[in-house]
CSV table of C-alpha atoms in Angstrom, one decimal:
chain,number,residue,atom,x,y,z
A,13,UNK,CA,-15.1,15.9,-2.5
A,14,UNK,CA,-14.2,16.9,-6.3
A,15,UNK,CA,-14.7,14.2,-9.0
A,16,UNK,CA,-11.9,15.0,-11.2
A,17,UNK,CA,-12.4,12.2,-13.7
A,18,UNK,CA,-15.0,9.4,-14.5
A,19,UNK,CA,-14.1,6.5,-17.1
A,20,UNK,CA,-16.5,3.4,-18.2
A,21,UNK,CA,-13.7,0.2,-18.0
A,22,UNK,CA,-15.1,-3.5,-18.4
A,23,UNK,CA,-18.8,-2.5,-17.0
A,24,UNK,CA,-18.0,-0.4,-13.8
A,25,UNK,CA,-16.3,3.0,-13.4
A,26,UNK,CA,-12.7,4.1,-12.9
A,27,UNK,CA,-12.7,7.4,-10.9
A,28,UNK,CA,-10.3,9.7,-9.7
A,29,UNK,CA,-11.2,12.2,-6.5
A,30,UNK,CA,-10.2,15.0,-5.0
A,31,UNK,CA,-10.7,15.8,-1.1
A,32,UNK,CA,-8.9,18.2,1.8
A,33,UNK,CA,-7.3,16.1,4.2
A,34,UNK,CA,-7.2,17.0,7.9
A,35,UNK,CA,-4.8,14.1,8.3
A,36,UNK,CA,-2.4,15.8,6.2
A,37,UNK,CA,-3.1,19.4,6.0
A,38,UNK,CA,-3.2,19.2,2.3
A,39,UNK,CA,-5.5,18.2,-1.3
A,40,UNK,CA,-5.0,15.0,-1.9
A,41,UNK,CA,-6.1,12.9,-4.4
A,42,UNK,CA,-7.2,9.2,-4.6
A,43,UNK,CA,-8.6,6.5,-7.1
A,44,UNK,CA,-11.1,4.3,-7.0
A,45,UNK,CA,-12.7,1.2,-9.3
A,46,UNK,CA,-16.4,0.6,-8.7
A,47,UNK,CA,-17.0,-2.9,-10.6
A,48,UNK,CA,-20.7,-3.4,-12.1
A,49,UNK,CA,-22.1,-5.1,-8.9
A,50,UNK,CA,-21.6,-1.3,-6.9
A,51,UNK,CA,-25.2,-0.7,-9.0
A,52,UNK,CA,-26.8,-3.3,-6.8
A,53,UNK,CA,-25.2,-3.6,-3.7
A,54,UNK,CA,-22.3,-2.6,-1.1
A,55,UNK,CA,-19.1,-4.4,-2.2
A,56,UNK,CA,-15.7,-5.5,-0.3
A,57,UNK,CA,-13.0,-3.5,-0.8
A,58,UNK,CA,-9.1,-3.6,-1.5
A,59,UNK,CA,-6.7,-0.6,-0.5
A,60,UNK,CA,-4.2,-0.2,-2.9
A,61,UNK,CA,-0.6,1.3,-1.7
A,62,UNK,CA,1.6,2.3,-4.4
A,63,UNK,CA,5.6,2.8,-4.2
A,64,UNK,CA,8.7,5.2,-4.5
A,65,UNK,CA,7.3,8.3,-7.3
A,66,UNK,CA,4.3,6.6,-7.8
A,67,UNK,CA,0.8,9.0,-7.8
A,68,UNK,CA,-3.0,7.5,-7.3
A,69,UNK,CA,-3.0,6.8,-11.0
A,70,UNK,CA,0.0,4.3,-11.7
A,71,UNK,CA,-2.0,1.3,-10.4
A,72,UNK,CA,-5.0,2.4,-12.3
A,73,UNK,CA,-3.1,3.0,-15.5
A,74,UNK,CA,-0.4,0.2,-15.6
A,75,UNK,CA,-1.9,-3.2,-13.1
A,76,UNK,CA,-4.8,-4.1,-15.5
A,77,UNK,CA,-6.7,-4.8,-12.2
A,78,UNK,CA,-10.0,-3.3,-13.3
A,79,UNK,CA,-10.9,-6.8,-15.7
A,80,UNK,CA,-10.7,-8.8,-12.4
A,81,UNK,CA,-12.2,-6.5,-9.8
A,82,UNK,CA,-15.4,-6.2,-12.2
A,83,UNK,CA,-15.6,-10.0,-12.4
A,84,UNK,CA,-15.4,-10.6,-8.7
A,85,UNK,CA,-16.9,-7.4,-7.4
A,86,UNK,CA,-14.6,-6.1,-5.4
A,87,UNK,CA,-13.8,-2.3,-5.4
A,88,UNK,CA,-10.3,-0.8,-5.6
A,89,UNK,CA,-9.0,2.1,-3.3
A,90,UNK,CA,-5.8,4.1,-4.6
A,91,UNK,CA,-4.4,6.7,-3.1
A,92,UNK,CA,-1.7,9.0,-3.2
A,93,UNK,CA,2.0,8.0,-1.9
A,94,UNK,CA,2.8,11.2,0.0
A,95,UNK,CA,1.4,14.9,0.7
A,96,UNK,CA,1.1,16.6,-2.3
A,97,UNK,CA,1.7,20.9,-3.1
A,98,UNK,CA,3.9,23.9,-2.4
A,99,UNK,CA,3.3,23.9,1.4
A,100,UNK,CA,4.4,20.3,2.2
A,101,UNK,CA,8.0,19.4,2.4
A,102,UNK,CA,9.4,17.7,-0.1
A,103,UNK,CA,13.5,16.6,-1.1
A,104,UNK,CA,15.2,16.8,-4.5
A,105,UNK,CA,15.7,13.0,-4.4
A,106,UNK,CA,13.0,10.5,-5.8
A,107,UNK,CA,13.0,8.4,-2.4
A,108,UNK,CA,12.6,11.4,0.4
A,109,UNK,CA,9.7,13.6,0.7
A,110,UNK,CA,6.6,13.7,-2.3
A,111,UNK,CA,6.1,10.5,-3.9
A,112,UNK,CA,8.0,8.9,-0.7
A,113,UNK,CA,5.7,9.4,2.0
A,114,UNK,CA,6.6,5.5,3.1
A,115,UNK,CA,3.1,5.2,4.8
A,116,UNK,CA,4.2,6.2,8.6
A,117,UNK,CA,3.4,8.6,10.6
A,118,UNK,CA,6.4,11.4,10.7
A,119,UNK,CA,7.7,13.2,13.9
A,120,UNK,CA,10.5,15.1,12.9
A,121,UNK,CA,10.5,18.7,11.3
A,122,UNK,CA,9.9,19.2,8.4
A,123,UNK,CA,8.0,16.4,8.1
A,124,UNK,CA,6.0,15.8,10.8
A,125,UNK,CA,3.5,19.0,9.7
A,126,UNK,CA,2.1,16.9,6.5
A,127,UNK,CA,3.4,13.2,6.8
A,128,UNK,CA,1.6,11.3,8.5
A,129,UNK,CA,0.0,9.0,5.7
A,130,UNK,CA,-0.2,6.1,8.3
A,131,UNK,CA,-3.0,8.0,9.7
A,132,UNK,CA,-4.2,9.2,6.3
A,133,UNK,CA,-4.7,5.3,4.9
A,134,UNK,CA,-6.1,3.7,8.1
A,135,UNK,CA,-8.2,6.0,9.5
A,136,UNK,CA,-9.3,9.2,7.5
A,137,UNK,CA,-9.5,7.8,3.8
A,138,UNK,CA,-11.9,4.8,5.3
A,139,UNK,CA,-13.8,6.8,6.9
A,140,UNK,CA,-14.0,8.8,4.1
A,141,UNK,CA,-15.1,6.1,1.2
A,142,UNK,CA,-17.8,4.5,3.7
A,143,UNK,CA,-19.9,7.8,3.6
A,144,UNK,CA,-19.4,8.1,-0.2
A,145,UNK,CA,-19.1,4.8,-1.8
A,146,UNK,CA,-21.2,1.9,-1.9
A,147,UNK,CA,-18.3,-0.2,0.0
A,148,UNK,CA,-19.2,-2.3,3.2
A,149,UNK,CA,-16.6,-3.4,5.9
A,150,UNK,CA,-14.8,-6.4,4.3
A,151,UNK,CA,-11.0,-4.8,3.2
A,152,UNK,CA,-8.1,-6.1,1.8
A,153,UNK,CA,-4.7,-4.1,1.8
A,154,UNK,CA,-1.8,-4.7,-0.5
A,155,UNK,CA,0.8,-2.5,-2.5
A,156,UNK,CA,4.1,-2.1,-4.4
A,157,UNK,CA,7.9,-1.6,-3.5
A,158,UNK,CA,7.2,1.3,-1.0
A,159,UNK,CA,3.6,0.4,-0.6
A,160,UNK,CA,3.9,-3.2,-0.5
A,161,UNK,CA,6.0,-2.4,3.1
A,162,UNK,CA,2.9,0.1,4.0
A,163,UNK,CA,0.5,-2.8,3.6
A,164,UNK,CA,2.3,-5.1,5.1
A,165,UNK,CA,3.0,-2.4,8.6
A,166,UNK,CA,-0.6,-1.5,8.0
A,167,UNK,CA,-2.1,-5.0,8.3
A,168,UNK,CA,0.8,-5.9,11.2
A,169,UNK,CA,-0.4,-3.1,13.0
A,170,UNK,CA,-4.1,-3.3,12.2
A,171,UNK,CA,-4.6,-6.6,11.9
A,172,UNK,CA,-8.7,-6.3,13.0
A,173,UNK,CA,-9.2,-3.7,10.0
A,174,UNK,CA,-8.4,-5.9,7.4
A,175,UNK,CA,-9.2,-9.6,6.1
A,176,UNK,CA,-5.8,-10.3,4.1
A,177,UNK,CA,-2.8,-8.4,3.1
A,178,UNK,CA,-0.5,-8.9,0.0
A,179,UNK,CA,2.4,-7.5,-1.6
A,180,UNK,CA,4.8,-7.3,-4.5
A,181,UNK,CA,8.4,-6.6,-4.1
A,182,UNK,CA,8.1,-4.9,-0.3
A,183,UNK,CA,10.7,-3.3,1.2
A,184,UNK,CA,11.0,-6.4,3.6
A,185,UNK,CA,12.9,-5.3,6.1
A,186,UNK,CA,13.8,-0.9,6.3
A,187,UNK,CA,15.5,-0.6,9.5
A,188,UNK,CA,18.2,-2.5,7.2
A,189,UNK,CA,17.4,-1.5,3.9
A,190,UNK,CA,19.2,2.0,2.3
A,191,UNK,CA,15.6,3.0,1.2
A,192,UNK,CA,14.0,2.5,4.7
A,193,UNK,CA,17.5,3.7,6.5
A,194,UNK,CA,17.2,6.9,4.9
A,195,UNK,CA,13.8,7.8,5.5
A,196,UNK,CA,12.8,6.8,8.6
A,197,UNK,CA,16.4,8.9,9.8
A,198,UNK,CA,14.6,12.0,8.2
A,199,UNK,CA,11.1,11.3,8.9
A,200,UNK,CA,11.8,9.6,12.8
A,201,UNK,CA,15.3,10.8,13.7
A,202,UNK,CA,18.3,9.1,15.1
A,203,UNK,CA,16.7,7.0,17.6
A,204,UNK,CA,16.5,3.9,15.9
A,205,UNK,CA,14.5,1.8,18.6
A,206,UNK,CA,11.6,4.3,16.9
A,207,UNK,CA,12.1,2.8,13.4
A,208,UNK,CA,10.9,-0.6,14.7
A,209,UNK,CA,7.5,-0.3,14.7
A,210,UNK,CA,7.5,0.4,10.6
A,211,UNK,CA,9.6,-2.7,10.0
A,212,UNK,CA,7.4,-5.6,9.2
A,213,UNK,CA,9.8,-8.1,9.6
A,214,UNK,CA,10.5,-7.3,13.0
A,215,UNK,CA,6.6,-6.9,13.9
A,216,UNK,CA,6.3,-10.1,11.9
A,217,UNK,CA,8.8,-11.4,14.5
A,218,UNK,CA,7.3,-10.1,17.6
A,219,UNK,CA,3.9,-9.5,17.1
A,220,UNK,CA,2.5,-12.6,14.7
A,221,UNK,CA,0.0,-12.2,12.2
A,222,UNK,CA,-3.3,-13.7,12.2
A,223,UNK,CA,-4.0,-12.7,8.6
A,224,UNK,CA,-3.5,-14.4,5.8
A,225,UNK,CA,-0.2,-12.9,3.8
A,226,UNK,CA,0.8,-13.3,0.3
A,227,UNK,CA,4.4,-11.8,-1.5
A,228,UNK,CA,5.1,-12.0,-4.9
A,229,UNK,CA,8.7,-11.3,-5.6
A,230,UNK,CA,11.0,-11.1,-8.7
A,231,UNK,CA,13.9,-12.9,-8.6
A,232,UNK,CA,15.6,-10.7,-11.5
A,233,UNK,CA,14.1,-7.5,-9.1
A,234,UNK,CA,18.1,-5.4,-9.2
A,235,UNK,CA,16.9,-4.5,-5.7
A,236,UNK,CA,16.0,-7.8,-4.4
A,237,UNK,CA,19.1,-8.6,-2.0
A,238,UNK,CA,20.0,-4.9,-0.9
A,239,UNK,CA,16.7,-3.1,-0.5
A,240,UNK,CA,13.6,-6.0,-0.3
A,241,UNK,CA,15.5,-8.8,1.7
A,242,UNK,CA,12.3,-10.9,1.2
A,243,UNK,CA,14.1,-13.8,3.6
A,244,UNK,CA,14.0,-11.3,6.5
A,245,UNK,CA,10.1,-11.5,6.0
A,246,UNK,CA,10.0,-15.7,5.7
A,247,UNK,CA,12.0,-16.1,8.9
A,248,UNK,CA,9.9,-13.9,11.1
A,249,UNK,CA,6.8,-15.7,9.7
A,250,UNK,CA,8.3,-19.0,10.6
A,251,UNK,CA,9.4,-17.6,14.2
A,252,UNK,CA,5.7,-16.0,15.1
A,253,UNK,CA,3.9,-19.5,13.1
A,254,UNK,CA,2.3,-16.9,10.7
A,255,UNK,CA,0.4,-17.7,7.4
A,256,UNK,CA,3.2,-16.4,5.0
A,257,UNK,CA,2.8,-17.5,0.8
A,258,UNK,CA,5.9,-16.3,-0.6
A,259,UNK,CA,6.0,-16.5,-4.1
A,260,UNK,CA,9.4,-16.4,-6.4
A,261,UNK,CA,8.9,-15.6,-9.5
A,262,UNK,CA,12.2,-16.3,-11.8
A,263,UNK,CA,13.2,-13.7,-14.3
A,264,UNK,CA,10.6,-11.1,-13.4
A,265,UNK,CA,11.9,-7.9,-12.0
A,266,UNK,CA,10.6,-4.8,-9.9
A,267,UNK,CA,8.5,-2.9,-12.7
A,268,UNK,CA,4.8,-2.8,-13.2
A,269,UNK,CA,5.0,-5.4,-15.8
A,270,UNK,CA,5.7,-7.9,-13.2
A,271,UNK,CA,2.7,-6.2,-11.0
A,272,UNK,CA,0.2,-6.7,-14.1
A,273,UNK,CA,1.4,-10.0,-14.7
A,274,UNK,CA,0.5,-11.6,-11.4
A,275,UNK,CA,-2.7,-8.8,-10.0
A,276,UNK,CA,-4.8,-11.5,-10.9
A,277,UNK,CA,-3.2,-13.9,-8.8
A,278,UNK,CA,-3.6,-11.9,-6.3
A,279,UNK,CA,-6.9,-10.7,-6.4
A,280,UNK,CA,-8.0,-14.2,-6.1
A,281,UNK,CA,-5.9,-14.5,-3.2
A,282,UNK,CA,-7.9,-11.9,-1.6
A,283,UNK,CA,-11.4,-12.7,-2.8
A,284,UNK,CA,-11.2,-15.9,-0.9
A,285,UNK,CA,-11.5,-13.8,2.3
A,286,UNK,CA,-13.5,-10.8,1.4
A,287,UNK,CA,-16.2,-13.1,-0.5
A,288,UNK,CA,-15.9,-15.6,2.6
C-alpha cells in the first residue's frame, strides 16, 4: 500500500492509493473519502464504479460527493476501470481494453491474463480496505455508464455483499447493446449463452433482486435508446417483482454534470440502508 495523495475536503480526507493486485497481476490504483466520523468510529461504505475512460479520480474530481458523504458518514470506495500499465492488454479504441475493463471476469486471450475486475471489486479490494480503513461491513455499490452495469451485475450476482445498489445511465441491457456486444465478444468469445450472466436485465429477469435498486437516467442521454435501453431493466424488475426506482430525468444527458446533479439523491437513497 502506497498513499499517493492526501487532501483535507469538508472535514474528512480525500485519498488516493496505490497497491499490487493479485487479482489482476498489475498496480492499480484506487480512491477513497474518509468523512470526519472515520476519527471516531468504523463507517458504512459505498463502492463507487466508474464508466468507459474513466480512472479512480473522475468521481472524486467531478460528482461533488465528498459534501454529502461527510454529513452522513459514509465512506467512498473508487477504483480503477480496468488493468492499468505496459504489460496488460489494451485496444486503440476508448471502449475495449484500459479504461474498459467492463467489471467481468475475462476468459479469452489476451484478456483473460489481467481482466478479471469482477474478481478485483468483489473480493480482493474488500478485503483489502477492511484491514486498512476504518470501514465496517455495511456496503453500498453504485456506478456510471460502464460502471453503473458493473454495479448493477455486481449486486445481481452478490446480492448478500451489499445493502443497496444504484446507478446512473447503465448499460441496461449489453448482450444487445454495441458497447456490451463488442466487449464481451473480445473479452468472452463467440459463445453468447456466456455473455448472460453480465447482462443485468436478464439476471434481473431470472434471478430477482432482493435489494433495493435505484436508476437515474437522462432522457437527453444521445445513448439512451441504442446503448442503455433502461426499459430492458423496468420489465425484468416487473417480471422477477423486484424493488426497481427508475428515475427519468428530462433534459439531462450522459455527462458528469448530470452525475453531480443528482449524487445527493442518491446517497440518501443509500444511507437509508447502510444507516438502518
Amino acid at each position: 500500500m502506497e498513499k499517493i495523495s492526501d487532501n483535507l475536503a469538508f472535514g474528512g480526507r480525500q485519498q488516493q492509493w496505490r497497491h499490487q493486485s493479485a487479482a489482476l497481476g498489475c498496480a492499480m490504483r484506487f480512491g477513497v473519502y474518509l468523512p470526519p466520523a472515520a476519527a471516531q468510529h468504523k463507517l458504512p461504505w459505498l463502492l463507487w464504479l466508474s464508466g468507459l475512460t474513466c480512472s479512480d479520480e473522475n468521481f472524486s474530481h467531478k460528482a461533488g460527493a465528498q459534501r454529502v458523504a461527510a454529513e452522513l458518514g459514509i465512506a467512498l470506495v473508487m477504483p480503477d476501470t480496468s488493468p492499468r500499465g505496459e504489460e496488460a492488454a489494451d485496444d486503440p479504441a476508448y471502449d475495449l481494453g484500459q479504461g474498459a475493463g467492463f467489471y467481468l471476469n475475462a476468459t479469452q486471450a489476451p484478456w483473460s491474463r489481467h481482466y478479471r475486475m469482477y474478481d478485483y471489486v468483489t473480493q480482493e479490494l474488500p478485503a483489502l480496505l477492511r484491514g486498512q480503513f476504518p470501514l465496517n461491513g455495511r456496503v453500498a455499490v453504485a456506478g456510471h455508464s460502464m460502471g453503473g452495469h458493473g454495479a448493477l451485475v455486481c449486486a445481481l450476482k452478490r446480492p448478500q455483499d451489499y445493502v443497496s445498489v444504484s446507478a446512473f445511465s447503465p448499460i441496461c441491457h449489453p448482450v444487445k447493446a454495441p458497447w456490451g456486444r463488442k466487449a464481451f465478444a473480445a473479452y468472452l468469445g463467440d459463445d453468447e449463452t456466456r455473455w448472460r450472466e453480465w447482462d443485468a436485465s436478464l439476471l434481473l429477469a431470472e434471478r430477482g433482486s432482493p435489494l433495493p435498486i435505484r436508476v437515474d437516467i437522462g432522457l437527453a442521454d444521445p445513448f439512451l435508446a441504442e446503448q442503455l435501453q433502461p426499459d430492458a431493466l423496468q420489465k425484468a424488475a416487473r417480471e422477477s417483482d423486484s424493488r426497481l426506482e427508475l428515475h427519468r430525468h428530462a433534459g439531462y444527458d450522459h455527462s458528469y454534470y448530470f452525475v453531480a446533479s443528482f449524487i445527493e439523491a442518491q446517497l440518501r437513497f443509500h444511507a437509508r440502508h447502510l444507516l438502518a
